[in-house]
Amino acid sequence: MKKKLIYLLLSCTLAQGFVACDTVDFGDTNDNRNGATQPYTAGLLSGAIMDYATVTGRSNLLVPTLLVQWQTQVVYTDEMLYAQAPYSWRMYYTYILPALNEVIAYNQDESNITSAQLAQGAPENQIGVAMIMKAIVMKRVTDTWGDAPYSQAFLGAENLTPEYDSQEQIYATLINELKEGRDMLDAAKNGPTGDILYGGDVTKWQKLANSVLMQMALQMSEVDPTTGKAVFNEALESEHGYIDEVSEEAWFEYGELAAFNNPFNANRTADYFLSKEFTDALKGLDTELNPTSNRTFDDRINVYGTSATADGIPYGFADGSGPANQISAEYYWNATAPLPMMTASYTFLNRAEAAALGWTTEIAAELLVEGIKMSFATLEAHTGEDITDGSTYAAARVADSATEGLLTVIREEKWKSLFPQGFDAWAEWRRTGVPDLDPAADAVNDGSIPTRYLYPIEETTLNPTNNTAGIGGLSPASNTNTSKVWWDVN
C-alpha cells in the first residue's frame, strides 16, 4: 500500500504553484468483485413500490393533509401557515423513477431474457407494471411542482441539466404510457415476482391503470375538457375494467421492520391534530367552520379520528393548542396500518363527476351513492371497525344535492373519502375549489392556500436555465407557492 502511494506522489509535478498529476490507470482496483453483474429487476420493482409507499416527512406526506385542512399544527406551524420553502423531489428522481426505468429497459432487451429473468415474471408483465407505476409516481411530481424534467430526466451523465417538459406534455405522455402498460399485460403469463402491491395479479394492475386514467382525465377537466372526456370514456369502456370492488383496490401493506413502516409512524403525533373544519364536516355540524354542505353525522369519523365526539382544533392560527381529536393511532398512525393508493370509492365518485359534467350517460346520483357506500365498505374491510354501510348518510347527501348542486356534493365527498391521501385530495381541491376552505388566518405568504411546491433548491442552482423555463410555465410565472400549474385554472 505504501508503494502505491509513493508511485502516485511521484507522478505529480509542481508547476506554477499548482500540483498537477498524470492520469493513472488503477485497473480494476475499484471494481466490486462481489457485486451483481445484472440488475435484479424483481428487487428494483419491489424497491420502487416500497420507496413510494414509505416516503415520509413533512413535505412528502404531511403538508398536503394540512393544505386540505384535514389536520392542523399546534407546535411547529410553518407549513400550516404557508411558509415559502423549497421541497426536494430527490426521492422520486434518484430512487423510485430510475429503478422503474431500469426494469423497463432491461426487459425490453431480448438478449437479457434468460431463464433466470423469466423466473421474475414475463418481460411484458414486468414492463407493463413498471410503466403504470412510473406514471402514478410522475403524476404526483408534476401535480406537486408543475413543469418538470421527464423526457430528458434519466440520461445520467449524458445530460446532467435536463430540460423541463410542460405539464401538458407530461400528462399526454403519462396517459399514453398508462394505456401502453395496461394493454401489454398478459394474465396468461407469469406476473412480476417483485409486485408487492398486487402480488403479480396483472388484471388488477389493468384496472388500476384505468382508474388512474379516469383520475387524470378529470384533472384536465377545466383546461382541456375535450381531451379529458375522450380519455375518461376510453378508460370507462376498456375491456380491462376499472376498480369497482374492495377486493380490487390498491392498498399498501406495512410491517414491523423500520424500512417497511407506515410512513405516518415516523412523525410526531403531538404536532398534529384533526382540524375543527374536518371534524365538524364529519359530525355534520351547522357551524361556520364546516366547509361542506353536510348536516348529517358521518360514521367514518369513528375510523378517521381518535374520537367520534372530541373536537378538532380550528385551522390556521399561530397560537393553536391541544390536545383534541387526532388521526386514529389504531387505524392510520402506526407502524403496520395499511394505507390506500386507489379505492373503488374514488373511482365511483370520479364516474359520478364525469356523469354530472355530461361526459357519460351514467346516472351521477346513483354513482354518488355507490361511491359513498364503497368508502364505508373499504374502511370496514381494512380496519375491522364496525361502522354502518353508509346508506342513510348517502341518501342524505343526495338530498343535499337538490339545493347545493350535485357536482358540489360529489366533490365534497371526494374530500372525505380520499382521507388520508393528501396529495390526491390537494389536487382535487386545487382543480375544483371544493370544499369551500378559508386560508389560514395567520398565513405568512400572500394569504392564499398554496397551489404548488417551490422547486428544489438544487434545481435553481445546478439547472438554472431549464428551471427558469419551468417557472415560465406557471401562472403567474413566479416560483412561489401560490402560482398555479397548467391544469389549475380555478
PDB file of N, CA and C in Angstrom, residues 125-185:
ATOM      1  N   ASN A 125     -45.025  -8.357 -18.687  1.00  0.00           N
ATOM      2  CA  ASN A 125     -45.728  -8.063 -17.448  1.00  0.00           C
ATOM      3  C   ASN A 125     -44.871  -7.220 -16.496  1.00  0.00           C
ATOM      4  N   GLN A 126     -43.565  -7.468 -16.503  1.00  0.00           N
ATOM      5  CA  GLN A 126     -42.679  -6.617 -15.715  1.00  0.00           C
ATOM      6  C   GLN A 126     -42.681  -5.191 -16.267  1.00  0.00           C
ATOM      7  N   ILE A 127     -42.600  -5.082 -17.585  1.00  0.00           N
ATOM      8  CA  ILE A 127     -42.591  -3.758 -18.216  1.00  0.00           C
ATOM      9  C   ILE A 127     -43.907  -3.020 -17.958  1.00  0.00           C
ATOM     10  N   GLY A 128     -45.029  -3.709 -18.189  1.00  0.00           N
ATOM     11  CA  GLY A 128     -46.331  -3.073 -18.048  1.00  0.00           C
ATOM     12  C   GLY A 128     -46.579  -2.550 -16.649  1.00  0.00           C
ATOM     13  N   VAL A 129     -46.268  -3.354 -15.646  1.00  0.00           N
ATOM     14  CA  VAL A 129     -46.462  -2.922 -14.258  1.00  0.00           C
ATOM     15  C   VAL A 129     -45.555  -1.737 -13.944  1.00  0.00           C
ATOM     16  N   ALA A 130     -44.293  -1.798 -14.397  1.00  0.00           N
ATOM     17  CA  ALA A 130     -43.369  -0.696 -14.139  1.00  0.00           C
ATOM     18  C   ALA A 130     -43.830   0.588 -14.822  1.00  0.00           C
ATOM     19  N   MET A 131     -44.398   0.479 -16.017  1.00  0.00           N
ATOM     20  CA  MET A 131     -44.877   1.666 -16.724  1.00  0.00           C
ATOM     21  C   MET A 131     -46.066   2.300 -16.001  1.00  0.00           C
ATOM     22  N   ILE A 132     -46.967   1.481 -15.518  1.00  0.00           N
ATOM     23  CA  ILE A 132     -48.124   2.011 -14.794  1.00  0.00           C
ATOM     24  C   ILE A 132     -47.678   2.687 -13.500  1.00  0.00           C
ATOM     25  N   MET A 133     -46.786   2.020 -12.775  1.00  0.00           N
ATOM     26  CA  MET A 133     -46.304   2.600 -11.520  1.00  0.00           C
ATOM     27  C   MET A 133     -45.528   3.887 -11.784  1.00  0.00           C
ATOM     28  N   LYS A 134     -44.741   3.906 -12.829  1.00  0.00           N
ATOM     29  CA  LYS A 134     -43.974   5.096 -13.184  1.00  0.00           C
ATOM     30  C   LYS A 134     -44.903   6.276 -13.462  1.00  0.00           C
ATOM     31  N   ALA A 135     -46.000   6.034 -14.162  1.00  0.00           N
ATOM     32  CA  ALA A 135     -46.958   7.101 -14.461  1.00  0.00           C
ATOM     33  C   ALA A 135     -47.600   7.635 -13.186  1.00  0.00           C
ATOM     34  N   ILE A 136     -47.909   6.752 -12.254  1.00  0.00           N
ATOM     35  CA  ILE A 136     -48.504   7.173 -10.980  1.00  0.00           C
ATOM     36  C   ILE A 136     -47.533   8.075 -10.214  1.00  0.00           C
ATOM     37  N   VAL A 137     -46.258   7.686 -10.200  1.00  0.00           N
ATOM     38  CA  VAL A 137     -45.249   8.465  -9.473  1.00  0.00           C
ATOM     39  C   VAL A 137     -45.039   9.822 -10.136  1.00  0.00           C
ATOM     40  N   MET A 138     -44.915   9.826 -11.463  1.00  0.00           N
ATOM     41  CA  MET A 138     -44.645  11.087 -12.158  1.00  0.00           C
ATOM     42  C   MET A 138     -45.842  12.013 -12.116  1.00  0.00           C
ATOM     43  N   LYS A 139     -47.034  11.471 -12.056  1.00  0.00           N
ATOM     44  CA  LYS A 139     -48.221  12.321 -11.895  1.00  0.00           C
ATOM     45  C   LYS A 139     -48.111  13.107 -10.593  1.00  0.00           C
ATOM     46  N   ARG A 140     -47.674  12.453  -9.529  1.00  0.00           N
ATOM     47  CA  ARG A 140     -47.520  13.177  -8.264  1.00  0.00           C
ATOM     48  C   ARG A 140     -46.484  14.291  -8.401  1.00  0.00           C
ATOM     49  N   VAL A 141     -45.387  14.003  -9.075  1.00  0.00           N
ATOM     50  CA  VAL A 141     -44.332  15.005  -9.224  1.00  0.00           C
ATOM     51  C   VAL A 141     -44.854  16.243  -9.950  1.00  0.00           C
ATOM     52  N   THR A 142     -45.473  16.045 -11.119  1.00  0.00           N
ATOM     53  CA  THR A 142     -45.910  17.205 -11.895  1.00  0.00           C
ATOM     54  C   THR A 142     -47.091  17.916 -11.244  1.00  0.00           C
ATOM     55  N   ASP A 143     -47.986  17.178 -10.607  1.00  0.00           N
ATOM     56  CA  ASP A 143     -49.094  17.823  -9.899  1.00  0.00           C
ATOM     57  C   ASP A 143     -48.587  18.677  -8.741  1.00  0.00           C
ATOM     58  N   THR A 144     -47.470  18.289  -8.151  1.00  0.00           N
ATOM     59  CA  THR A 144     -46.952  18.964  -6.963  1.00  0.00           C
ATOM     60  C   THR A 144     -46.101  20.175  -7.304  1.00  0.00           C
ATOM     61  N   TRP A 145     -45.246  20.061  -8.352  1.00  0.00           N
ATOM     62  CA  TRP A 145     -44.330  21.153  -8.688  1.00  0.00           C
ATOM     63  C   TRP A 145     -44.712  21.903  -9.959  1.00  0.00           C
ATOM     64  N   GLY A 146     -45.334  21.236 -10.932  1.00  0.00           N
ATOM     65  CA  GLY A 146     -45.631  21.867 -12.208  1.00  0.00           C
ATOM     66  C   GLY A 146     -44.803  21.250 -13.319  1.00  0.00           C
ATOM     67  N   ASP A 147     -44.331  22.082 -14.258  1.00  0.00           N
ATOM     68  CA  ASP A 147     -43.427  21.596 -15.303  1.00  0.00           C
ATOM     69  C   ASP A 147     -42.216  20.954 -14.631  1.00  0.00           C
ATOM     70  N   ALA A 148     -41.698  19.889 -15.236  1.00  0.00           N
ATOM     71  CA  ALA A 148     -40.613  19.145 -14.587  1.00  0.00           C
ATOM     72  C   ALA A 148     -39.833  18.345 -15.616  1.00  0.00           C
ATOM     73  N   PRO A 149     -38.582  17.977 -15.312  1.00  0.00           N
ATOM     74  CA  PRO A 149     -37.832  17.110 -16.217  1.00  0.00           C
ATOM     75  C   PRO A 149     -38.504  15.744 -16.343  1.00  0.00           C
ATOM     76  N   TYR A 150     -38.612  15.261 -17.572  1.00  0.00           N
ATOM     77  CA  TYR A 150     -39.137  13.915 -17.763  1.00  0.00           C
ATOM     78  C   TYR A 150     -38.494  13.247 -18.977  1.00  0.00           C
ATOM     79  N   SER A 151     -38.696  13.789 -20.166  1.00  0.00           N
ATOM     80  CA  SER A 151     -38.162  13.132 -21.356  1.00  0.00           C
ATOM     81  C   SER A 151     -36.640  13.070 -21.354  1.00  0.00           C
ATOM     82  N   GLN A 152     -35.969  14.016 -20.689  1.00  0.00           N
ATOM     83  CA  GLN A 152     -34.507  14.016 -20.602  1.00  0.00           C
ATOM     84  C   GLN A 152     -34.003  13.736 -19.191  1.00  0.00           C
ATOM     85  N   ALA A 153     -34.876  13.302 -18.312  1.00  0.00           N
ATOM     86  CA  ALA A 153     -34.525  13.264 -16.884  1.00  0.00           C
ATOM     87  C   ALA A 153     -33.640  12.107 -16.482  1.00  0.00           C
ATOM     88  N   PHE A 154     -33.566  11.064 -17.279  1.00  0.00           N
ATOM     89  CA  PHE A 154     -32.923   9.835 -16.811  1.00  0.00           C
ATOM     90  C   PHE A 154     -31.797   9.386 -17.737  1.00  0.00           C
ATOM     91  N   LEU A 155     -31.069  10.362 -18.270  1.00  0.00           N
ATOM     92  CA  LEU A 155     -29.972  10.072 -19.188  1.00  0.00           C
ATOM     93  C   LEU A 155     -28.624  10.006 -18.480  1.00  0.00           C
ATOM     94  N   GLY A 156     -28.624  10.214 -17.183  1.00  0.00           N
ATOM     95  CA  GLY A 156     -27.393  10.111 -16.405  1.00  0.00           C
ATOM     96  C   GLY A 156     -26.371  11.136 -16.834  1.00  0.00           C
ATOM     97  N   ALA A 157     -25.110  10.698 -16.970  1.00  0.00           N
ATOM     98  CA  ALA A 157     -24.015  11.600 -17.310  1.00  0.00           C
ATOM     99  C   ALA A 157     -24.177  12.205 -18.695  1.00  0.00           C
ATOM    100  N   GLU A 158     -25.026  11.618 -19.538  1.00  0.00           N
ATOM    101  CA  GLU A 158     -25.244  12.168 -20.872  1.00  0.00           C
ATOM    102  C   GLU A 158     -25.903  13.540 -20.822  1.00  0.00           C
ATOM    103  N   ASN A 159     -26.669  13.792 -19.774  1.00  0.00           N
ATOM    104  CA  ASN A 159     -27.351  15.088 -19.649  1.00  0.00           C
ATOM    105  C   ASN A 159     -27.641  15.364 -18.180  1.00  0.00           C
ATOM    106  N   LEU A 160     -26.790  16.168 -17.562  1.00  0.00           N
ATOM    107  CA  LEU A 160     -26.953  16.497 -16.141  1.00  0.00           C
ATOM    108  C   LEU A 160     -27.826  17.724 -15.929  1.00  0.00           C
ATOM    109  N   THR A 161     -28.229  18.372 -17.013  1.00  0.00           N
ATOM    110  CA  THR A 161     -29.115  19.538 -16.906  1.00  0.00           C
ATOM    111  C   THR A 161     -30.299  19.339 -17.843  1.00  0.00           C
ATOM    112  N   PRO A 162     -31.207  18.428 -17.491  1.00  0.00           N
ATOM    113  CA  PRO A 162     -32.324  18.104 -18.388  1.00  0.00           C
ATOM    114  C   PRO A 162     -33.312  19.249 -18.541  1.00  0.00           C
ATOM    115  N   GLU A 163     -33.881  19.363 -19.732  1.00  0.00           N
ATOM    116  CA  GLU A 163     -34.940  20.332 -19.978  1.00  0.00           C
ATOM    117  C   GLU A 163     -36.203  19.932 -19.210  1.00  0.00           C
ATOM    118  N   TYR A 164     -37.040  20.914 -18.956  1.00  0.00           N
ATOM    119  CA  TYR A 164     -38.319  20.671 -18.315  1.00  0.00           C
ATOM    120  C   TYR A 164     -39.373  20.434 -19.387  1.00  0.00           C
ATOM    121  N   ASP A 165     -40.152  19.378 -19.246  1.00  0.00           N
ATOM    122  CA  ASP A 165     -41.319  19.187 -20.093  1.00  0.00           C
ATOM    123  C   ASP A 165     -42.482  19.979 -19.485  1.00  0.00           C
ATOM    124  N   SER A 166     -43.339  20.505 -20.323  1.00  0.00           N
ATOM    125  CA  SER A 166     -44.521  21.187 -19.792  1.00  0.00           C
ATOM    126  C   SER A 166     -45.435  20.159 -19.141  1.00  0.00           C
ATOM    127  N   GLN A 167     -46.236  20.609 -18.200  1.00  0.00           N
ATOM    128  CA  GLN A 167     -47.162  19.678 -17.555  1.00  0.00           C
ATOM    129  C   GLN A 167     -48.139  19.106 -18.567  1.00  0.00           C
ATOM    130  N   GLU A 168     -48.535  19.898 -19.529  1.00  0.00           N
ATOM    131  CA  GLU A 168     -49.425  19.396 -20.579  1.00  0.00           C
ATOM    132  C   GLU A 168     -48.766  18.253 -21.336  1.00  0.00           C
ATOM    133  N   GLN A 169     -47.465  18.410 -21.668  1.00  0.00           N
ATOM    134  CA  GLN A 169     -46.738  17.340 -22.351  1.00  0.00           C
ATOM    135  C   GLN A 169     -46.598  16.109 -21.462  1.00  0.00           C
ATOM    136  N   ILE A 170     -46.313  16.333 -20.191  1.00  0.00           N
ATOM    137  CA  ILE A 170     -46.154  15.210 -19.264  1.00  0.00           C
ATOM    138  C   ILE A 170     -47.457  14.431 -19.153  1.00  0.00           C
ATOM    139  N   TYR A 171     -48.570  15.135 -19.020  1.00  0.00           N
ATOM    140  CA  TYR A 171     -49.859  14.446 -18.921  1.00  0.00           C
ATOM    141  C   TYR A 171     -50.119  13.601 -20.168  1.00  0.00           C
ATOM    142  N   ALA A 172     -49.845  14.174 -21.340  1.00  0.00           N
ATOM    143  CA  ALA A 172     -50.075  13.426 -22.577  1.00  0.00           C
ATOM    144  C   ALA A 172     -49.206  12.172 -22.620  1.00  0.00           C
ATOM    145  N   THR A 173     -47.961  12.303 -22.189  1.00  0.00           N
ATOM    146  CA  THR A 173     -47.046  11.151 -22.182  1.00  0.00           C
ATOM    147  C   THR A 173     -47.511  10.101 -21.184  1.00  0.00           C
ATOM    148  N   LEU A 174     -47.888  10.526 -20.000  1.00  0.00           N
ATOM    149  CA  LEU A 174     -48.313   9.576 -18.964  1.00  0.00           C
ATOM    150  C   LEU A 174     -49.581   8.836 -19.370  1.00  0.00           C
ATOM    151  N   ILE A 175     -50.498   9.532 -20.004  1.00  0.00           N
ATOM    152  CA  ILE A 175     -51.720   8.874 -20.467  1.00  0.00           C
ATOM    153  C   ILE A 175     -51.380   7.782 -21.467  1.00  0.00           C
ATOM    154  N   ASN A 176     -50.478   8.090 -22.396  1.00  0.00           N
ATOM    155  CA  ASN A 176     -50.062   7.081 -23.373  1.00  0.00           C
ATOM    156  C   ASN A 176     -49.338   5.919 -22.696  1.00  0.00           C
ATOM    157  N   GLU A 177     -48.499   6.211 -21.704  1.00  0.00           N
ATOM    158  CA  GLU A 177     -47.755   5.153 -21.023  1.00  0.00           C
ATOM    159  C   GLU A 177     -48.681   4.277 -20.181  1.00  0.00           C
ATOM    160  N   LEU A 178     -49.695   4.873 -19.576  1.00  0.00           N
ATOM    161  CA  LEU A 178     -50.673   4.079 -18.831  1.00  0.00           C
ATOM    162  C   LEU A 178     -51.407   3.114 -19.754  1.00  0.00           C
ATOM    163  N   LYS A 179     -51.798   3.595 -20.907  1.00  0.00           N
ATOM    164  CA  LYS A 179     -52.502   2.740 -21.862  1.00  0.00           C
ATOM    165  C   LYS A 179     -51.588   1.639 -22.401  1.00  0.00           C
ATOM    166  N   GLU A 180     -50.355   2.031 -22.749  1.00  0.00           N
ATOM    167  CA  GLU A 180     -49.416   1.053 -23.290  1.00  0.00           C
ATOM    168  C   GLU A 180     -49.094  -0.020 -22.258  1.00  0.00           C
ATOM    169  N   GLY A 181     -48.824   0.396 -21.028  1.00  0.00           N
ATOM    170  CA  GLY A 181     -48.531  -0.570 -19.976  1.00  0.00           C
ATOM    171  C   GLY A 181     -49.710  -1.480 -19.697  1.00  0.00           C
ATOM    172  N   ARG A 182     -50.900  -0.894 -19.648  1.00  0.00           N
ATOM    173  CA  ARG A 182     -52.128  -1.669 -19.416  1.00  0.00           C
ATOM    174  C   ARG A 182     -52.336  -2.722 -20.491  1.00  0.00           C
ATOM    175  N   ASP A 183     -52.161  -2.330 -21.744  1.00  0.00           N
ATOM    176  CA  ASP A 183     -52.515  -3.212 -22.848  1.00  0.00           C
ATOM    177  C   ASP A 183     -51.480  -4.304 -23.113  1.00  0.00           C
ATOM    178  N   MET A 184     -50.257  -4.145 -22.629  1.00  0.00           N
ATOM    179  CA  MET A 184     -49.271  -5.198 -22.847  1.00  0.00           C
ATOM    180  C   MET A 184     -49.329  -6.278 -21.766  1.00  0.00           C
ATOM    181  N   LEU A 185     -50.018  -6.011 -20.675  1.00  0.00           N
ATOM    182  CA  LEU A 185     -50.122  -7.006 -19.608  1.00  0.00           C
ATOM    183  C   LEU A 185     -50.903  -8.219 -20.081  1.00  0.00           C
TER     184      LEU A 185
END
